[in-house]
mmCIF file of C-alpha atoms and ligand atoms in Angstrom:
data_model
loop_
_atom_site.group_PDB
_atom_site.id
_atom_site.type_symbol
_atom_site.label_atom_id
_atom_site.label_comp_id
_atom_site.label_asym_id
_atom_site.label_seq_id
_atom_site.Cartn_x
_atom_site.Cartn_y
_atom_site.Cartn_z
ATOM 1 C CA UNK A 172 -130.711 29.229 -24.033
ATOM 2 C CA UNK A 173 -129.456 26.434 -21.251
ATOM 3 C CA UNK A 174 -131.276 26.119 -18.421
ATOM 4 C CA UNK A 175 -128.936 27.715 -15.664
ATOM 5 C CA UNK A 176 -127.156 25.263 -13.684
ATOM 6 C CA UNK A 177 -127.348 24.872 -9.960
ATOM 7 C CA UNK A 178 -124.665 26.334 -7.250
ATOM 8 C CA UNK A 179 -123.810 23.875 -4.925
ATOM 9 C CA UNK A 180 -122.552 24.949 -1.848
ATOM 10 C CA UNK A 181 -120.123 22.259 0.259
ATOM 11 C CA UNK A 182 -119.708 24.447 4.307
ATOM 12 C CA UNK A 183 -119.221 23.149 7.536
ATOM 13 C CA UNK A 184 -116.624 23.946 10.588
ATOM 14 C CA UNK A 185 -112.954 24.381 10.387
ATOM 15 C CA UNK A 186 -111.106 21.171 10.042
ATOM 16 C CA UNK A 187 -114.116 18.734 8.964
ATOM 17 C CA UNK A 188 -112.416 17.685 6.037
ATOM 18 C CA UNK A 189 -114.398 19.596 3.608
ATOM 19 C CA UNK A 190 -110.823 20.425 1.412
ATOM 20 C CA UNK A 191 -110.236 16.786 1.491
ATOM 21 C CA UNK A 192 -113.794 15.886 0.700
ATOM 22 C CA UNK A 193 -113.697 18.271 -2.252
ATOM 23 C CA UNK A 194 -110.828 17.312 -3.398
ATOM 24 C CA UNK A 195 -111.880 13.634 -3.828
ATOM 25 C CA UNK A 196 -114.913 14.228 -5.015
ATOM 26 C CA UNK A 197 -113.045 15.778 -8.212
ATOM 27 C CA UNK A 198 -110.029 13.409 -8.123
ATOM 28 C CA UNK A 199 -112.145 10.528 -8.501
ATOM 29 C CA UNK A 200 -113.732 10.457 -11.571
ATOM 30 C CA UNK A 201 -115.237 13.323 -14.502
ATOM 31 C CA UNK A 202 -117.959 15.460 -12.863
ATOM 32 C CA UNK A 203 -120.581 17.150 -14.597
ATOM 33 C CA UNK A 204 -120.085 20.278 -11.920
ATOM 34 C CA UNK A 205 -117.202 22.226 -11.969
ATOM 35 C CA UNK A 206 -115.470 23.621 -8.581
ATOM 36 C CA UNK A 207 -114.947 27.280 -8.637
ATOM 37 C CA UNK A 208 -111.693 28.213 -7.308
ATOM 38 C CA UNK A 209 -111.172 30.939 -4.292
ATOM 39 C CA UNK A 210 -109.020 34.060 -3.951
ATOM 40 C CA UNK A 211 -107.053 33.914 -0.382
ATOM 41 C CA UNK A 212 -104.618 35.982 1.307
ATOM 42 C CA UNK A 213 -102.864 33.249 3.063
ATOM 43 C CA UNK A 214 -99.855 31.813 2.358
ATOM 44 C CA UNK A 215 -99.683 28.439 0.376
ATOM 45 C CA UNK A 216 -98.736 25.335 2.063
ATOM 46 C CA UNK A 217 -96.137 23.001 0.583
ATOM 47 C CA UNK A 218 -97.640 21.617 -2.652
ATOM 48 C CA UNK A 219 -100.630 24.326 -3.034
ATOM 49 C CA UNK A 220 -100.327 25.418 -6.439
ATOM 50 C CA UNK A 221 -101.657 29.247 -8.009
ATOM 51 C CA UNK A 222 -104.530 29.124 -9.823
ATOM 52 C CA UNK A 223 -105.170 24.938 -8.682
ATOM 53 C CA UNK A 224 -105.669 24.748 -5.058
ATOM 54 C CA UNK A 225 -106.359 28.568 -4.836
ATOM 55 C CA UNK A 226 -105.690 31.996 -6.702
ATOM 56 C CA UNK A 227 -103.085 33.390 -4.019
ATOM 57 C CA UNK A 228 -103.242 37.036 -3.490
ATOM 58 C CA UNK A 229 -102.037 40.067 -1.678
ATOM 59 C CA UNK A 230 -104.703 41.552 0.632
ATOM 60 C CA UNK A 231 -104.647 44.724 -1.455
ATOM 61 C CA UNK A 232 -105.074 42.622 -4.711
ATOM 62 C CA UNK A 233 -108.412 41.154 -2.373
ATOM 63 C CA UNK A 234 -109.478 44.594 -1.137
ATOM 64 C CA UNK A 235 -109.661 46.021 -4.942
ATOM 65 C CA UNK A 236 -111.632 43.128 -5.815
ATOM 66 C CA UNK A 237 -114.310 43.402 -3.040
ATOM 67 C CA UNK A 238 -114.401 47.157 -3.696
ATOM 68 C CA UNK A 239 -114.765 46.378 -7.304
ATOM 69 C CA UNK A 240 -117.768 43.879 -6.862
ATOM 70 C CA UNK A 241 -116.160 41.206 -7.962
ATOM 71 C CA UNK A 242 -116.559 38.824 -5.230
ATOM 72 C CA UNK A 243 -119.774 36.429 -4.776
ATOM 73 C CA UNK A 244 -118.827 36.205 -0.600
ATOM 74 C CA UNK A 245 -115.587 36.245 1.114
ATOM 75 C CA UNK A 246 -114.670 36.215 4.846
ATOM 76 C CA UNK A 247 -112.233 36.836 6.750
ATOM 77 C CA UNK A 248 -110.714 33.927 9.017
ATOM 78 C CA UNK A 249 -107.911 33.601 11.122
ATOM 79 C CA UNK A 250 -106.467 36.634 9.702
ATOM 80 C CA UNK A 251 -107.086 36.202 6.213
ATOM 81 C CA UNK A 252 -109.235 36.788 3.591
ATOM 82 C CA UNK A 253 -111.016 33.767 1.392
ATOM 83 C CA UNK A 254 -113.845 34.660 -1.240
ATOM 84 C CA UNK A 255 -115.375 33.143 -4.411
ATOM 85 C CA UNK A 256 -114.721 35.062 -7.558
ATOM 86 C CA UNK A 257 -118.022 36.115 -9.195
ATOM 87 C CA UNK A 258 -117.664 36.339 -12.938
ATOM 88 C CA UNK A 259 -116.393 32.572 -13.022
ATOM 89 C CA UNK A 260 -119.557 31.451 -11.210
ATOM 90 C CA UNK A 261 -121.833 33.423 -13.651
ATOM 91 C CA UNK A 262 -120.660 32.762 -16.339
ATOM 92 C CA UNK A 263 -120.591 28.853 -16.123
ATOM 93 C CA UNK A 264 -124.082 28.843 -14.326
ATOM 94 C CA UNK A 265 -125.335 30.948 -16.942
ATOM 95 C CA UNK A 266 -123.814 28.353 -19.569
ATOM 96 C CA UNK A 267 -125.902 25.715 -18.306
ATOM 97 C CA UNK A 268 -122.927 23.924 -15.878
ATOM 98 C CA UNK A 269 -123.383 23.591 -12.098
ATOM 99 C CA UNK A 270 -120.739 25.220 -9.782
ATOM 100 C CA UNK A 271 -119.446 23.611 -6.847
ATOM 101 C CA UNK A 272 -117.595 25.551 -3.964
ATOM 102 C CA UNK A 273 -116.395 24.518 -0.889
ATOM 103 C CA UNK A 274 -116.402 26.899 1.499
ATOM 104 C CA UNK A 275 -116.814 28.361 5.155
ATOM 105 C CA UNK A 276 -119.819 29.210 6.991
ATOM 106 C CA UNK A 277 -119.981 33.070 7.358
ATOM 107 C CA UNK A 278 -119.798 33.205 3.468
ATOM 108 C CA UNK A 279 -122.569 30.333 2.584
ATOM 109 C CA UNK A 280 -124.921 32.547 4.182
ATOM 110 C CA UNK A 281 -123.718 35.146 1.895
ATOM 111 C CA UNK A 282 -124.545 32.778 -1.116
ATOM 112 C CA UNK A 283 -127.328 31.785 0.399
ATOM 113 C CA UNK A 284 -129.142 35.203 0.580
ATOM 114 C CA UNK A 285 -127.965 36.153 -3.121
ATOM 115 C CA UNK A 286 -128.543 32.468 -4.560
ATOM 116 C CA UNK A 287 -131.731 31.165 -2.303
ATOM 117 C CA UNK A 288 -131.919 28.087 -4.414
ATOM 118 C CA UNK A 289 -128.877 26.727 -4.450
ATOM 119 C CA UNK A 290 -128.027 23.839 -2.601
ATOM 120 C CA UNK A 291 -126.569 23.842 0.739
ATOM 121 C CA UNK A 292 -124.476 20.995 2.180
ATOM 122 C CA UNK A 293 -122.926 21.184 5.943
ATOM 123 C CA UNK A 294 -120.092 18.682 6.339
ATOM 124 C CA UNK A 295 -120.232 17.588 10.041
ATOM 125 C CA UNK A 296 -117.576 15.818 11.906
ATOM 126 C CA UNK A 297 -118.524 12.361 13.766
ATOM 127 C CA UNK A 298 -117.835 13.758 16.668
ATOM 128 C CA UNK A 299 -115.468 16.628 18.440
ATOM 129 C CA UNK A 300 -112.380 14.460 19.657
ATOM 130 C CA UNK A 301 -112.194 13.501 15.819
ATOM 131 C CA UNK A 302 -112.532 17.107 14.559
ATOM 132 C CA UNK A 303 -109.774 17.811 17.166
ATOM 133 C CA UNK A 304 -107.666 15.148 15.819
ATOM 134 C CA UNK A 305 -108.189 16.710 12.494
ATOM 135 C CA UNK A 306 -106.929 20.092 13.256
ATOM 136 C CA UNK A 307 -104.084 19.094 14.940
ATOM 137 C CA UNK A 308 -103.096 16.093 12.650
ATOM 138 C CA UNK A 309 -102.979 19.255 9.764
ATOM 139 C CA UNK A 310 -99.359 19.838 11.835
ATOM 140 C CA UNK A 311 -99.390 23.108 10.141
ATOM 141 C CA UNK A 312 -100.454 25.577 12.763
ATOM 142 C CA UNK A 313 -99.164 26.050 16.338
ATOM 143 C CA UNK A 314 -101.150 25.507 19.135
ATOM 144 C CA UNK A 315 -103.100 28.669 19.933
ATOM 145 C CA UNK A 316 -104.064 28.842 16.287
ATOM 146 C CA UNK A 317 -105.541 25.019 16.672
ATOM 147 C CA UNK A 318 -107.617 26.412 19.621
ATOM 148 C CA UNK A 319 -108.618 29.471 18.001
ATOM 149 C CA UNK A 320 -110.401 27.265 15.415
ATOM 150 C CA UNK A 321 -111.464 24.871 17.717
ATOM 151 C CA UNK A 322 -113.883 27.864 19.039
ATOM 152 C CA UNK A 323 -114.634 28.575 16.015
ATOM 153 C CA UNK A 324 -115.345 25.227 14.785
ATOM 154 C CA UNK A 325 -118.092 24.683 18.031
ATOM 155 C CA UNK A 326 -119.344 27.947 16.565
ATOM 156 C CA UNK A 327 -119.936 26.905 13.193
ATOM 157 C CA UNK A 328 -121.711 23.652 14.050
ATOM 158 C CA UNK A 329 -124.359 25.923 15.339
ATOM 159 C CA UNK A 330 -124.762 27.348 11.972
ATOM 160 C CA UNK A 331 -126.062 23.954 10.789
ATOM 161 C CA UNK A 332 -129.583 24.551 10.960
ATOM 162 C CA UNK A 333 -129.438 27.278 8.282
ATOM 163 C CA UNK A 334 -128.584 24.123 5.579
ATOM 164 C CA UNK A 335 -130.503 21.989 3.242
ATOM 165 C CA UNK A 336 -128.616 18.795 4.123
ATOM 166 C CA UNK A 337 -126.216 17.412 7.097
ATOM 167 C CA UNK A 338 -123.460 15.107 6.100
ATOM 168 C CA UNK A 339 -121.547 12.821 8.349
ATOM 169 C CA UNK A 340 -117.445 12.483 7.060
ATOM 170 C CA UNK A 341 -116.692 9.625 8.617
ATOM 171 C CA UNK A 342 -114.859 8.271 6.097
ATOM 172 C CA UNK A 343 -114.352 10.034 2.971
ATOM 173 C CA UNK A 344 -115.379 7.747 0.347
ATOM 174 C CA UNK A 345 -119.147 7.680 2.273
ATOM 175 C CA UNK A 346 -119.267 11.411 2.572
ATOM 176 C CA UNK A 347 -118.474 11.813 -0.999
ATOM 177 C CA UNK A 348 -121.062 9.554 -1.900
ATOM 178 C CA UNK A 349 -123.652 11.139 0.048
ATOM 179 C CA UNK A 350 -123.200 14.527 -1.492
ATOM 180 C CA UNK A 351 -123.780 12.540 -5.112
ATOM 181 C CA UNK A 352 -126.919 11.079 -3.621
ATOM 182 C CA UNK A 353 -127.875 14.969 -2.730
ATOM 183 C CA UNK A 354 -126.979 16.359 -5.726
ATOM 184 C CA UNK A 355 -128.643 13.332 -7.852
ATOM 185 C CA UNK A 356 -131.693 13.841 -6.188
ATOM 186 C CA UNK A 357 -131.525 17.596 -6.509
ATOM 187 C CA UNK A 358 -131.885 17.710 -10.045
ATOM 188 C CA UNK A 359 -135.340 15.510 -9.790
ATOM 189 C CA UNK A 360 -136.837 18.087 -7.886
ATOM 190 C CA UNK A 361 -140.121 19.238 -9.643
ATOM 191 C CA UNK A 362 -139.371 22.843 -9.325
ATOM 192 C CA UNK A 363 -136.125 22.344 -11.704
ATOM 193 C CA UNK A 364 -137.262 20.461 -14.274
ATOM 194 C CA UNK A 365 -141.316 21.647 -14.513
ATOM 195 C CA UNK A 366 -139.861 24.475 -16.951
ATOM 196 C CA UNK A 367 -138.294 21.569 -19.296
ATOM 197 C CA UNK A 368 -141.988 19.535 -19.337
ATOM 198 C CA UNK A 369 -144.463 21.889 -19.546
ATOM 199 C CA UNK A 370 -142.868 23.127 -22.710
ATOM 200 C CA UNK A 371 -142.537 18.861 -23.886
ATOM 201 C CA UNK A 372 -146.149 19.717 -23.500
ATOM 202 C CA UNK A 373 -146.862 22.423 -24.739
ATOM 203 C CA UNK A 374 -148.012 24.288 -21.791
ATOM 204 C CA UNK A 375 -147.909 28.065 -22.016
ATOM 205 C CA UNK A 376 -147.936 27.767 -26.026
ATOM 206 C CA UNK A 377 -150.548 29.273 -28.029
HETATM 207 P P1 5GP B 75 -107.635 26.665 4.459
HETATM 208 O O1 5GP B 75 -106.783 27.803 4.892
HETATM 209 O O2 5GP B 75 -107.568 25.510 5.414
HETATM 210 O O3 5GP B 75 -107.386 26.254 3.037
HETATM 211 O O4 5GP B 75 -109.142 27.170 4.480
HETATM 212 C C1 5GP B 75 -109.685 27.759 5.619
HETATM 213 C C2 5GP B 75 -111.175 27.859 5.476
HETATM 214 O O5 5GP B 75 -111.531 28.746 4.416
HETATM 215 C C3 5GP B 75 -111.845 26.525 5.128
HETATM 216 O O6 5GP B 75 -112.957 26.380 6.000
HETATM 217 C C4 5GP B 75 -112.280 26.688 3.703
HETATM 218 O O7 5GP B 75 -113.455 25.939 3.405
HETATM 219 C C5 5GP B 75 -112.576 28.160 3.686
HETATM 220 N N1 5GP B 75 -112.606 28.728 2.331
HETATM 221 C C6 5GP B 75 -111.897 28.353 1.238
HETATM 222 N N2 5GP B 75 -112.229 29.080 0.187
HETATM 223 C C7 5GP B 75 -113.186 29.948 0.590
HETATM 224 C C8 5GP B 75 -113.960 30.969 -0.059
HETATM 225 O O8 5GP B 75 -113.850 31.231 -1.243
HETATM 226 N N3 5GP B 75 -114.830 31.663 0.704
HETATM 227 C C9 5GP B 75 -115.010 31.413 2.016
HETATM 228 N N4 5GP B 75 -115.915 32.133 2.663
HETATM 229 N N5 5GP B 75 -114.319 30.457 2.653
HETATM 230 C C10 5GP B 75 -113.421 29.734 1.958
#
């Protein structure tokens, strides 16, 4: 049997970047992980395709599949729903693969109490003007929606201290790179591999 692969889990506040991030991590070159795609209520924005950027859904479509346990975590945010289907995530840790999801803060913490050793990224912005910049420059929301996730946003920064890593997006390119280093390093850590050694060794054999 494969050893399971590891769930890594890409949070932070609302307009960091972590969509962009995500998506250039993938864009740039074959990954070993795979990204899981979420289930959202909200509309798609010009260019958002079904079953690419997300699985678009009604909010009863959303409702059945909560009540039918077949979400890992969802949330609700800014009047929609957003949550990680669970069988796709199983089934491709179970097969050995790592999972990657990018996602918001309320429902990390859900993954983090049902997965406690996964690994947890929080994308931070350089500083506030930027992340400000960043929500408006999305030109997609009017204005009291931009300052309903600015709140939220200053909200979610004070979630960082529940992570396993910070990461600065400065620039895209670096904060991509930085996650690699994370997950590179991840997969040296003793208590993933020991398993894979002490049977090289013969350890636990009779
Ligand atoms: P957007 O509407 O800009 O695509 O996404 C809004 C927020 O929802 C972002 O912070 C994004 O990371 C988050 N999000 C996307 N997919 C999921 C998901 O499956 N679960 C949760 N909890 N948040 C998600």
């Amino acid at each position: 049997m494969a050893t399971r692969g590891m769930l890594i889990v890409l949070s932070g506040p609302s307009g960091v970047g972590k969509g962009t991030v995500r998506k250039a991590m993938f864009q740039d070159q074959q990954r070993d992980f795979v990204y899981s795609i979420s289930m959202t209520t909200r509309q798609p924005r010009p260019g958002e395709v079904d079953g690419v950027d997300y699985y678009f859904r009604s909010k009863e479509d959303f409702k059945r599949e909560i009540a039918d346990d077949g979400m890992l975590e969802y949330a609700q945010y800014v009047d929609n729903y957003y949550g990680t289907p669970l069988k796709y995530v199983n089934q491709t840790l179970d097969a050995g693969k790592d999972v990657f999801l990018e996602i918001e803060v309320n429902g990390a913490m859900q993954v983090r109490k049902k997965c406690p050793d996964g690994v947890f990224i929080f994308l931070t912005p350089p500083d506030l003007s930027s992340l400000k910049q960043r929500i408006k420059g999305r030109g997609s929301e009017d204005m009291q929606t931009i300052d309903k996730r600015m709140h939220k946003a200053v909200d979610e920064i004070k979630m960082m201290r529940q992570y396993d890593y910070a990461v600065v997006n400065d620039t895209v390119p670096n904060a991509v790179q930085r996650i690699e280093n994370i997950i590179e390093s991840e997969h040296l850590r003793v208590q993933r591999v020991i398993a894979q050694y002490e049977k090289m060794i013969g350890v636990g054999e009779k």
